[in-house]
């Protein structure tokens, strides 16, 4: 992981809630996982991240 502080995923992007599917614009400087879902209060994931993809697979 050394030397990979910032993955370029483009500016903007969204955080998505794996529980209810709520999407909110990603806040620069705040990781999605520290962003609370405005609908259910759960932790959010960066849309398109490996975590998000994994969450989508198990339904
Ligand atoms: Zn939610």
CSV table of C-alpha atoms and ligand atoms in Angstrom, one decimal:
chain,number,residue,atom,x,y,z
A,1,UNK,CA,0.0,0.0,0.0
A,2,UNK,CA,3.0,2.3,0.3
A,3,UNK,CA,3.0,5.1,-2.2
A,4,UNK,CA,-0.7,4.8,-3.0
A,5,UNK,CA,-2.1,7.5,-0.9
A,6,UNK,CA,-4.4,8.8,-3.6
A,7,UNK,CA,-6.1,6.7,-6.2
A,8,UNK,CA,-7.3,8.8,-9.0
A,9,UNK,CA,-11.0,8.1,-9.4
A,10,UNK,CA,-11.7,11.4,-10.9
A,11,UNK,CA,-13.1,14.4,-9.3
A,12,UNK,CA,-16.6,14.2,-8.1
A,13,UNK,CA,-18.1,10.7,-7.8
A,14,UNK,CA,-20.6,9.4,-5.4
A,15,UNK,CA,-20.9,7.6,-2.1
A,16,UNK,CA,-23.5,5.0,-2.1
A,17,UNK,CA,-25.3,3.3,0.8
A,18,UNK,CA,-25.1,-0.5,0.5
A,19,UNK,CA,-28.2,-0.9,2.7
A,20,UNK,CA,-30.7,1.4,1.0
A,21,UNK,CA,-29.0,2.5,-2.1
A,22,UNK,CA,-28.9,6.2,-1.3
A,23,UNK,CA,-26.4,8.1,-3.3
A,24,UNK,CA,-24.8,11.4,-2.3
A,25,UNK,CA,-22.0,13.4,-3.9
A,26,UNK,CA,-18.6,12.5,-2.5
A,27,UNK,CA,-17.2,15.2,-0.2
A,28,UNK,CA,-13.6,16.0,-0.9
A,29,UNK,CA,-11.5,15.2,2.2
A,30,UNK,CA,-14.1,13.0,3.7
A,31,UNK,CA,-13.9,9.3,3.0
A,32,UNK,CA,-17.2,7.8,2.0
A,33,UNK,CA,-16.9,5.3,4.8
A,34,UNK,CA,-17.0,8.2,7.2
A,35,UNK,CA,-20.0,9.6,5.6
A,36,UNK,CA,-23.3,8.7,7.1
A,37,UNK,CA,-26.3,7.8,4.9
A,38,UNK,CA,-28.9,10.6,5.2
A,39,UNK,CA,-31.7,8.0,4.9
A,40,UNK,CA,-30.7,5.2,7.2
A,41,UNK,CA,-27.6,6.5,9.0
A,42,UNK,CA,-25.4,3.6,7.8
A,43,UNK,CA,-21.9,3.8,6.6
A,44,UNK,CA,-21.5,4.6,2.9
A,45,UNK,CA,-19.1,3.2,0.3
A,46,UNK,CA,-17.4,4.8,-2.6
A,47,UNK,CA,-19.4,4.0,-5.7
A,48,UNK,CA,-17.5,1.7,-8.0
A,49,UNK,CA,-15.0,0.7,-5.3
A,50,UNK,CA,-14.2,-2.9,-4.7
A,51,UNK,CA,-16.2,-2.8,-1.5
A,52,UNK,CA,-19.2,-1.5,-3.3
A,53,UNK,CA,-18.9,-4.1,-6.0
A,54,UNK,CA,-18.7,-6.8,-3.3
A,55,UNK,CA,-21.7,-5.5,-1.6
A,56,UNK,CA,-23.7,-5.5,-4.8
A,57,UNK,CA,-22.8,-9.2,-5.5
A,58,UNK,CA,-24.3,-10.6,-2.4
A,59,UNK,CA,-28.0,-9.9,-2.6
B,1,LIG,ZN1,-28.9,4.1,3.7
